[in-house]
PDB file of C-alpha atoms in Angstrom:
ATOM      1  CA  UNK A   1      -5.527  -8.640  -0.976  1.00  0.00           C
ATOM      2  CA  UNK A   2      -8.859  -7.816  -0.919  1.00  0.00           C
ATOM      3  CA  UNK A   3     -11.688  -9.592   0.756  1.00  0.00           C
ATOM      4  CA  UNK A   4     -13.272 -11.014  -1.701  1.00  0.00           C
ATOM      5  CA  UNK A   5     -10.151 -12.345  -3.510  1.00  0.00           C
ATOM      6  CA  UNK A   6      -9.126 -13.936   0.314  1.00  0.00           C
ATOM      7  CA  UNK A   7     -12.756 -15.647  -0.209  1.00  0.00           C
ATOM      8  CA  UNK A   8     -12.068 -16.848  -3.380  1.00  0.00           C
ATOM      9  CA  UNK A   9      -8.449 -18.054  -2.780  1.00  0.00           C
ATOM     10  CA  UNK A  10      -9.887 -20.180   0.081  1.00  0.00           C
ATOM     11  CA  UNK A  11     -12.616 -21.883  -1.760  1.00  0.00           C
ATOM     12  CA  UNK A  12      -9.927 -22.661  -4.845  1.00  0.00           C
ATOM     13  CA  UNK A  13      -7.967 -24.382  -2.618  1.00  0.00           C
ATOM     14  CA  UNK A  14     -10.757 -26.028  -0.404  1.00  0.00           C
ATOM     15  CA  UNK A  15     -12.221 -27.250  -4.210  1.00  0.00           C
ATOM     16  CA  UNK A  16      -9.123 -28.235  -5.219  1.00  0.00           C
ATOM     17  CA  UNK A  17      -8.327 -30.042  -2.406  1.00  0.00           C
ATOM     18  CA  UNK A  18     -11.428 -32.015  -3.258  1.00  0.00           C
ATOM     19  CA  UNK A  19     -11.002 -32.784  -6.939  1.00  0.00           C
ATOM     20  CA  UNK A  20      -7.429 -34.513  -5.878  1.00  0.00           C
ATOM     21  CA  UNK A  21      -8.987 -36.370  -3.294  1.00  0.00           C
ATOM     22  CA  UNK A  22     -12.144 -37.763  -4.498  1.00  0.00           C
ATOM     23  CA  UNK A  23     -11.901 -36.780  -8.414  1.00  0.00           C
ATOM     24  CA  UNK A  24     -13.284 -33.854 -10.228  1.00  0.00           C
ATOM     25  CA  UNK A  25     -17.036 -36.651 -11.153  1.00  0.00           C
ATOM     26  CA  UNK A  26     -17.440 -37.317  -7.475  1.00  0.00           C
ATOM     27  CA  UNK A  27     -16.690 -34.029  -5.952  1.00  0.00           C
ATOM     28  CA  UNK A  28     -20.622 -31.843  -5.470  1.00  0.00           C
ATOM     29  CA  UNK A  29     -20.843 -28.124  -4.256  1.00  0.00           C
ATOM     30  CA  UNK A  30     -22.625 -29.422  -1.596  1.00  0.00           C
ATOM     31  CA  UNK A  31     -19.126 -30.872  -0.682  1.00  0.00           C
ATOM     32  CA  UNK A  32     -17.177 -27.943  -1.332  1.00  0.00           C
ATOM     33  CA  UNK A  33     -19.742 -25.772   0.326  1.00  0.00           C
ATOM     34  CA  UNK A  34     -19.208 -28.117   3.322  1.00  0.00           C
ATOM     35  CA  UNK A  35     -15.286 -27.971   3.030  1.00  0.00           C
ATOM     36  CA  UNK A  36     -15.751 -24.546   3.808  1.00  0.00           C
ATOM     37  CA  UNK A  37     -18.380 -24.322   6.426  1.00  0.00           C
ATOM     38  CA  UNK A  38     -20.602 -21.705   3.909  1.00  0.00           C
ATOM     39  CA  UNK A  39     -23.722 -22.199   1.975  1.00  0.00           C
ATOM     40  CA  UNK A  40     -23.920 -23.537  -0.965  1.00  0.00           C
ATOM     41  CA  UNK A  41     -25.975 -20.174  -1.495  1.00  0.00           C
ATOM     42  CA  UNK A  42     -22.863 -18.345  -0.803  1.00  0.00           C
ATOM     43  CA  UNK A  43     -20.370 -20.349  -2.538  1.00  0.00           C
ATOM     44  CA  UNK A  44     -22.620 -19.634  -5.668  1.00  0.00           C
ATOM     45  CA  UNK A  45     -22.326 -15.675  -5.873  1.00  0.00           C
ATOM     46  CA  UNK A  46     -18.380 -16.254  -5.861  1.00  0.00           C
ATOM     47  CA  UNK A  47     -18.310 -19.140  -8.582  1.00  0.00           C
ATOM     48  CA  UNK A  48     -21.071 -20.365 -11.182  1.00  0.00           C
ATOM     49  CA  UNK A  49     -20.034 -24.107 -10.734  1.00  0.00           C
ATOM     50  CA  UNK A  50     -17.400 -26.747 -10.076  1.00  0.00           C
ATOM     51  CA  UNK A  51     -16.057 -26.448 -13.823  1.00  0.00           C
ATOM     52  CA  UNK A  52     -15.530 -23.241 -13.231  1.00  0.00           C
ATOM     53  CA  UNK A  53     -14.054 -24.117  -9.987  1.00  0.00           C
ATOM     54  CA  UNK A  54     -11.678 -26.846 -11.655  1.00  0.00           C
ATOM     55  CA  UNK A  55     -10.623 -24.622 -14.357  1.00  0.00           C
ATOM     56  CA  UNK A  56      -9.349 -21.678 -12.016  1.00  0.00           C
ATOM     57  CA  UNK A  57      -7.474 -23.745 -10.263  1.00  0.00           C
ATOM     58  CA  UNK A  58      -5.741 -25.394 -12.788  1.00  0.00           C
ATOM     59  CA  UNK A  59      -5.230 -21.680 -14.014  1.00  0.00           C
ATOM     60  CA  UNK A  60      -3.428 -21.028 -10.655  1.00  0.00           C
ATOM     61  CA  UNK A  61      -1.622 -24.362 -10.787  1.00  0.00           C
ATOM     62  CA  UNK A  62      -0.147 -23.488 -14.069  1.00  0.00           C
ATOM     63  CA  UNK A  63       0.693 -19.800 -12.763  1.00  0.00           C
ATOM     64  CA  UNK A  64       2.736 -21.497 -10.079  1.00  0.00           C
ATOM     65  CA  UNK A  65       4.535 -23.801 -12.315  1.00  0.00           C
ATOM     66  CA  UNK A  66       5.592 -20.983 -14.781  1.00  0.00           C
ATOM     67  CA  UNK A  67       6.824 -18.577 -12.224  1.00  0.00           C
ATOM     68  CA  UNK A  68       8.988 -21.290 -10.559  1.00  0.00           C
ATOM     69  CA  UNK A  69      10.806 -23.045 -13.235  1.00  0.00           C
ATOM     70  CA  UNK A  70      11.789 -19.738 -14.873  1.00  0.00           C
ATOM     71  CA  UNK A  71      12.820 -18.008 -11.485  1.00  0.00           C
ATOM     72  CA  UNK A  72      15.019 -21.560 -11.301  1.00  0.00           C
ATOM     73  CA  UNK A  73      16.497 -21.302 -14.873  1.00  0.00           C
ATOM     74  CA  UNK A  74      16.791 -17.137 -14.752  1.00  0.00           C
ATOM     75  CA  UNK A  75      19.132 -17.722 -11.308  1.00  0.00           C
ATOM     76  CA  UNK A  76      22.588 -17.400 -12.434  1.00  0.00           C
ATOM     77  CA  UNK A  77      23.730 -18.882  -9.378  1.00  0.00           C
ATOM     78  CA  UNK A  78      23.236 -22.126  -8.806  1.00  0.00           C
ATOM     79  CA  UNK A  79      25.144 -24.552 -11.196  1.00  0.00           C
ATOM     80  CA  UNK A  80      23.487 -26.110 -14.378  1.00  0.00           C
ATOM     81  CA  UNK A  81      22.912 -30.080 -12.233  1.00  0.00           C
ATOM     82  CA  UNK A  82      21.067 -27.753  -9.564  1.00  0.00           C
ATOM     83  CA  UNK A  83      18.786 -26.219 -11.587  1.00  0.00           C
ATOM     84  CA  UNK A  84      18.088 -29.048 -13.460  1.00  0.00           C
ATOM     85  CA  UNK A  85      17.218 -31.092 -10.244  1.00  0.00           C
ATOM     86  CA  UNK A  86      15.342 -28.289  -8.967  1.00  0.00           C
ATOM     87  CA  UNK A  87      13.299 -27.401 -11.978  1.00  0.00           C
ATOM     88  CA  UNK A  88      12.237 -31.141 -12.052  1.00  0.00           C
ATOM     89  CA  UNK A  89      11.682 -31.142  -8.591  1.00  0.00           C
ATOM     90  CA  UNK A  90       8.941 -28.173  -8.360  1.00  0.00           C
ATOM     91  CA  UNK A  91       7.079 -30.013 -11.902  1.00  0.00           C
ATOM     92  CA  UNK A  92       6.854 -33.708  -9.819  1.00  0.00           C
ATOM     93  CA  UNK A  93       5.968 -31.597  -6.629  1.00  0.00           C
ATOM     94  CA  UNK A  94       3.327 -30.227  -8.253  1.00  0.00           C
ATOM     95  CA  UNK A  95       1.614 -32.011 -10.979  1.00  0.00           C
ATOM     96  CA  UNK A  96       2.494 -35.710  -8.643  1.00  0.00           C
ATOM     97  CA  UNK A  97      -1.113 -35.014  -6.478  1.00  0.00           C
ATOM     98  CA  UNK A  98      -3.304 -35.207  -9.942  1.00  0.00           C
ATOM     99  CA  UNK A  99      -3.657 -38.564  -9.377  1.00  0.00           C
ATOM    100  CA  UNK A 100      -4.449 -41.127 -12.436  1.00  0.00           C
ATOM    101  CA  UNK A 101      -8.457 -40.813 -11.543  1.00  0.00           C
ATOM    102  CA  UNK A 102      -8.956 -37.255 -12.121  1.00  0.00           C
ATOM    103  CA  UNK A 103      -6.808 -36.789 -15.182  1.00  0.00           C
ATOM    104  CA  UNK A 104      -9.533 -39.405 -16.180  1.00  0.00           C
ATOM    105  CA  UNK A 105     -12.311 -37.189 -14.975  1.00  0.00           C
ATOM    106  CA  UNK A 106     -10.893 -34.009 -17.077  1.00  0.00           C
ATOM    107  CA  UNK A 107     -10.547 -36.302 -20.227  1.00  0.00           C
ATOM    108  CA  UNK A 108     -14.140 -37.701 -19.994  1.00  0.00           C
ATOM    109  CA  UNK A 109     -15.977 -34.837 -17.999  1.00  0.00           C
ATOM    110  CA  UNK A 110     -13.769 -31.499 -18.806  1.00  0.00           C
ATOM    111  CA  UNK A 111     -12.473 -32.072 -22.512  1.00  0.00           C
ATOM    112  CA  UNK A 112     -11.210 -28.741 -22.453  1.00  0.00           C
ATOM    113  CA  UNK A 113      -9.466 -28.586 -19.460  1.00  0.00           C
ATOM    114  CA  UNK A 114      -7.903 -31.346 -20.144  1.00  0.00           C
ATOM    115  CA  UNK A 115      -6.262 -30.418 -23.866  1.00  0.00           C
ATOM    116  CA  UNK A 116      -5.370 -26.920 -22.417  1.00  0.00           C
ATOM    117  CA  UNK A 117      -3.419 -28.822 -19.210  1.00  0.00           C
ATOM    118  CA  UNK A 118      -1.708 -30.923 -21.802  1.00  0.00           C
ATOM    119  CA  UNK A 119      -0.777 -28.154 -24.321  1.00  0.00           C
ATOM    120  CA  UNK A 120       0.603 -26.602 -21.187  1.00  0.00           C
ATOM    121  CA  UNK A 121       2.874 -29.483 -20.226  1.00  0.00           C
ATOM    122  CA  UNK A 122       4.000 -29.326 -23.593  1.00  0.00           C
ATOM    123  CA  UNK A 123       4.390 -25.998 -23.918  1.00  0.00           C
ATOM    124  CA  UNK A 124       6.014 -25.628 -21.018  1.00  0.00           C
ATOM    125  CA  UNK A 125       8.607 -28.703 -21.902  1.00  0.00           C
ATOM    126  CA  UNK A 126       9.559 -27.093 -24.850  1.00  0.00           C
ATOM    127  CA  UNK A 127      10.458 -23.407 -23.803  1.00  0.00           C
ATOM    128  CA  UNK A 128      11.551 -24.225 -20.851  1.00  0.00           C
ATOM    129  CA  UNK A 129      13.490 -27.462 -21.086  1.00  0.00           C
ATOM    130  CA  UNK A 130      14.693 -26.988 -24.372  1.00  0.00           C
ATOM    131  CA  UNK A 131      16.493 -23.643 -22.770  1.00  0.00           C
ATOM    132  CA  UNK A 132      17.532 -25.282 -20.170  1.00  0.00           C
ATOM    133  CA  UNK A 133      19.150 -27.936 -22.348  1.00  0.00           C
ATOM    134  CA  UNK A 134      20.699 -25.350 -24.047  1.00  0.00           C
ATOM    135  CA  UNK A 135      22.234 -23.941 -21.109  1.00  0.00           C
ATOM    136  CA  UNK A 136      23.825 -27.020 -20.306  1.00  0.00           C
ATOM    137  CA  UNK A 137      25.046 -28.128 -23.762  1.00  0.00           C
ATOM    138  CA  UNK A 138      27.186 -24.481 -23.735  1.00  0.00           C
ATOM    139  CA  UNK A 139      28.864 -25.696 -20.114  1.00  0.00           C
ATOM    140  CA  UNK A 140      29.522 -28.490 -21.696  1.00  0.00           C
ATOM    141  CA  UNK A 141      27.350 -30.423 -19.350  1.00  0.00           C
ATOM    142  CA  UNK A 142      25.037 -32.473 -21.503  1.00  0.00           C
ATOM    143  CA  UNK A 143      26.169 -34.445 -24.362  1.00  0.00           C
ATOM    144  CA  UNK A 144      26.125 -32.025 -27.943  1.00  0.00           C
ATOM    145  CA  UNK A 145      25.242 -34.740 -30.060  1.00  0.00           C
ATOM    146  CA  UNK A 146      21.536 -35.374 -28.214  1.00  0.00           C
ATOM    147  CA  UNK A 147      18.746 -34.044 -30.423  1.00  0.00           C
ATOM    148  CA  UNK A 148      16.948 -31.763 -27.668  1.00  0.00           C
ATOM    149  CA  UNK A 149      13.435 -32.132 -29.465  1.00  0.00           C
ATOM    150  CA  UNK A 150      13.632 -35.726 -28.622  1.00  0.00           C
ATOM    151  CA  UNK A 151      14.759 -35.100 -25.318  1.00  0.00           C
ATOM    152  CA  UNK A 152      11.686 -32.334 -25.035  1.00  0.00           C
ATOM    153  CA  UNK A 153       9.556 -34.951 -26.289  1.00  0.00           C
ATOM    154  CA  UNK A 154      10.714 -37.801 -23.826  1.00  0.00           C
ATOM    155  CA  UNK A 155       9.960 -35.754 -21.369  1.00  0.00           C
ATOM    156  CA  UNK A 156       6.559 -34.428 -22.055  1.00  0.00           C
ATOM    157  CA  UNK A 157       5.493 -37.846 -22.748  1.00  0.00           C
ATOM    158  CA  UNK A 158       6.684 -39.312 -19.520  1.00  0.00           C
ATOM    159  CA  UNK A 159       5.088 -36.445 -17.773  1.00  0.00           C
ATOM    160  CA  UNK A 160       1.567 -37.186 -19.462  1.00  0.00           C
ATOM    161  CA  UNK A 161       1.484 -41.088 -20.011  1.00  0.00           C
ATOM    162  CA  UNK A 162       3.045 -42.498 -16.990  1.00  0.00           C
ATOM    163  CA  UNK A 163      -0.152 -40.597 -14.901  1.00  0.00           C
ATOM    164  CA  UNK A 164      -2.632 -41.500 -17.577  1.00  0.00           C
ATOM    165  CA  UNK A 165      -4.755 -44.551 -16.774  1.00  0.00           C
ATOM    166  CA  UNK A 166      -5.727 -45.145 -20.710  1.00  0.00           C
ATOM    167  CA  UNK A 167      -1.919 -45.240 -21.348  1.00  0.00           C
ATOM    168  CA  UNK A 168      -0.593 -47.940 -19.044  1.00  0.00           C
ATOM    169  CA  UNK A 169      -3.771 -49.947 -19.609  1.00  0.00           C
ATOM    170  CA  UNK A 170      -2.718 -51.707 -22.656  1.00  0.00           C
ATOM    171  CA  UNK A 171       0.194 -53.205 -21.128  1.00  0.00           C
ATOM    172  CA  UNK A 172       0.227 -56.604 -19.328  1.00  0.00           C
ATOM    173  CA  UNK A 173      -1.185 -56.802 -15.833  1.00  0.00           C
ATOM    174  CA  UNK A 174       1.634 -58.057 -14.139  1.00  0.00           C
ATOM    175  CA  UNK A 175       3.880 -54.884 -15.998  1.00  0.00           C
ATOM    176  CA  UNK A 176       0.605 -52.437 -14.325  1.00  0.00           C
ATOM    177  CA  UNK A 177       0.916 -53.773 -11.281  1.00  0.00           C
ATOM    178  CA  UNK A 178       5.087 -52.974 -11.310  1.00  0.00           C
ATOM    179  CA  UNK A 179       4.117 -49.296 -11.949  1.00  0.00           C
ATOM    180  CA  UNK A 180       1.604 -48.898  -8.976  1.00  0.00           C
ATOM    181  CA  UNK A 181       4.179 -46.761  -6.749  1.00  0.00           C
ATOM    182  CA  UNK A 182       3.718 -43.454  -5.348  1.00  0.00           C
ATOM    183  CA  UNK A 183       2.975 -41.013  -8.727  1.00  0.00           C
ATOM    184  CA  UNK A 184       5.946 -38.313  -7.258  1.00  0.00           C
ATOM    185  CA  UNK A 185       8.487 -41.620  -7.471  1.00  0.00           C
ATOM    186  CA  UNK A 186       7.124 -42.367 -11.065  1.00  0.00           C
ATOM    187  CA  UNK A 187       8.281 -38.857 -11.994  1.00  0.00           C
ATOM    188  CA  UNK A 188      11.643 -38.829  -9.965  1.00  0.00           C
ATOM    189  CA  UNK A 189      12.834 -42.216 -11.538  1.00  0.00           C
ATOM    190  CA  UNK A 190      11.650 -41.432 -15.410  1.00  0.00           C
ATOM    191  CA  UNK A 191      13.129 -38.173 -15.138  1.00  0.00           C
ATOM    192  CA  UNK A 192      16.302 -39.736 -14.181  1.00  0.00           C
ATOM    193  CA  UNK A 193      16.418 -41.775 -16.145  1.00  0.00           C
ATOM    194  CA  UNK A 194      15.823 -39.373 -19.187  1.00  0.00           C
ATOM    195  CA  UNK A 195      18.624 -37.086 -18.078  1.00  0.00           C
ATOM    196  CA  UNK A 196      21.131 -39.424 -16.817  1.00  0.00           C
ATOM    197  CA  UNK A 197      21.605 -40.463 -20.206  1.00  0.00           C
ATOM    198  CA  UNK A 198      21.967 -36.818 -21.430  1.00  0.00           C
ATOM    199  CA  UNK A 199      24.637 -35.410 -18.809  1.00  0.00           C
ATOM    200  CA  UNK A 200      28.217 -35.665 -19.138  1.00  0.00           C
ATOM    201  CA  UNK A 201      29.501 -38.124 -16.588  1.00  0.00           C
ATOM    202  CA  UNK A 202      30.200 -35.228 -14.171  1.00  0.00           C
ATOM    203  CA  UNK A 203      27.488 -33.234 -14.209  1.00  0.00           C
ATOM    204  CA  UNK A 204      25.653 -37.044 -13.966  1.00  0.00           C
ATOM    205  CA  UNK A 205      27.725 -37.012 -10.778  1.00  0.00           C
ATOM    206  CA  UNK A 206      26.116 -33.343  -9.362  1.00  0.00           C
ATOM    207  CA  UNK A 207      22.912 -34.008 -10.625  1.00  0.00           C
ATOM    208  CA  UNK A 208      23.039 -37.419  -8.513  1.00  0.00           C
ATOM    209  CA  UNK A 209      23.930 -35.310  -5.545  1.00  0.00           C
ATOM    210  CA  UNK A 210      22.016 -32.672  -6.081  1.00  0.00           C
TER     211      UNK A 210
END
């Protein structure tokens, strides 16, 4: 790696450190300048601005996601329950940190950002859940009635509304307050529950120990 792409790798992940903690409106390159101990001078001649900033590492974000899931599904040998547990396992790990607040910020502040991170997600659902569906409907692991669109579907949504602050705002108070726990348990139990009802009862049983 080259010195300048070191440079650059360390400011992504000082800014991005940044936009999850405070949000992508109250983050400044003043801030990320800080973050790094450099001049904002400096921190200029590698990146114009925070949006660019925000949109390379969401770049890189999605460039982890991808090569994970498919080295997961591509492995021929872990069982069909494993990868399935595993596969959701890397999405929560990494898409859990973008808290409610800054998916807010892309919406409002980033428009594009936003629609490309969601296409993504959906995207991504549908090649690479939809195959791994398929995979487990041949071992006769998940039931072969289930329409896998829907399950695709259920999934994507789950993954984009239960983060999204516009979403759970038009329910009852007392039902938003019964959702404020940790965002990486919100994925764990809606996934669960998703593909609990899709597995035979034993692969339910691996995927439970998984």
């Amino acid at each position: 790696m080259s010195k300048k792409s070191s440079v650059e790798g360390k400011i992504l992940d000082a800014a991005y450190h940044l936009f999850l903690q405070k949000g992508y409106r109250h983050t400044t390159m003043d801030d990320i300048a800080a973050e790094l101990g450099m001049s904002k001078k400096t921190l200029y001649k590698y990146y114009d601005g925070k949006l660019e900033l925000l949109s390379a590492s969401f770049e890189i974000l999605k460039t982890k996601l991808t090569a994970k899931v498919e080295a997961i599904l591509d492995n021929s040998y872990i069982s069909f329950p494993l990868k399935l547990k595993s596969s959701l396992t890397v999405v929560a790990t990494h898409l859990a940190p973008i808290n409610p607040e800054l998916f807010e910020d892309l919406r409002e502040f980033a428009p594009e950002i936003w629609e490309d991170l969601t296409s993504y997600i959906n995207e991504s659902a549908y090649l690479r859940f939809a195959k791994l569906i398929e995979q487990g409907i041949s071992q006769g692991l998940v039931n072969p009635r289930i329409n896998i669109s829907l399950v695709v579907l259920l999934y994507a949504a789950a993954v984009q509304s239960l983060l999204d602050p516009k979403f759970y705002s038009q329910f009852p108070e007392a039902m938003q307050k019964g959702i404020k726990i940790p965002p990486s348990d919100i994925y764990d139990q809606a996934i669960s529950i998703i593909y609990n009802g899709i597995l035979t009862e034993e692969a339910r049983s691996e995927f439970q120990n998984a």
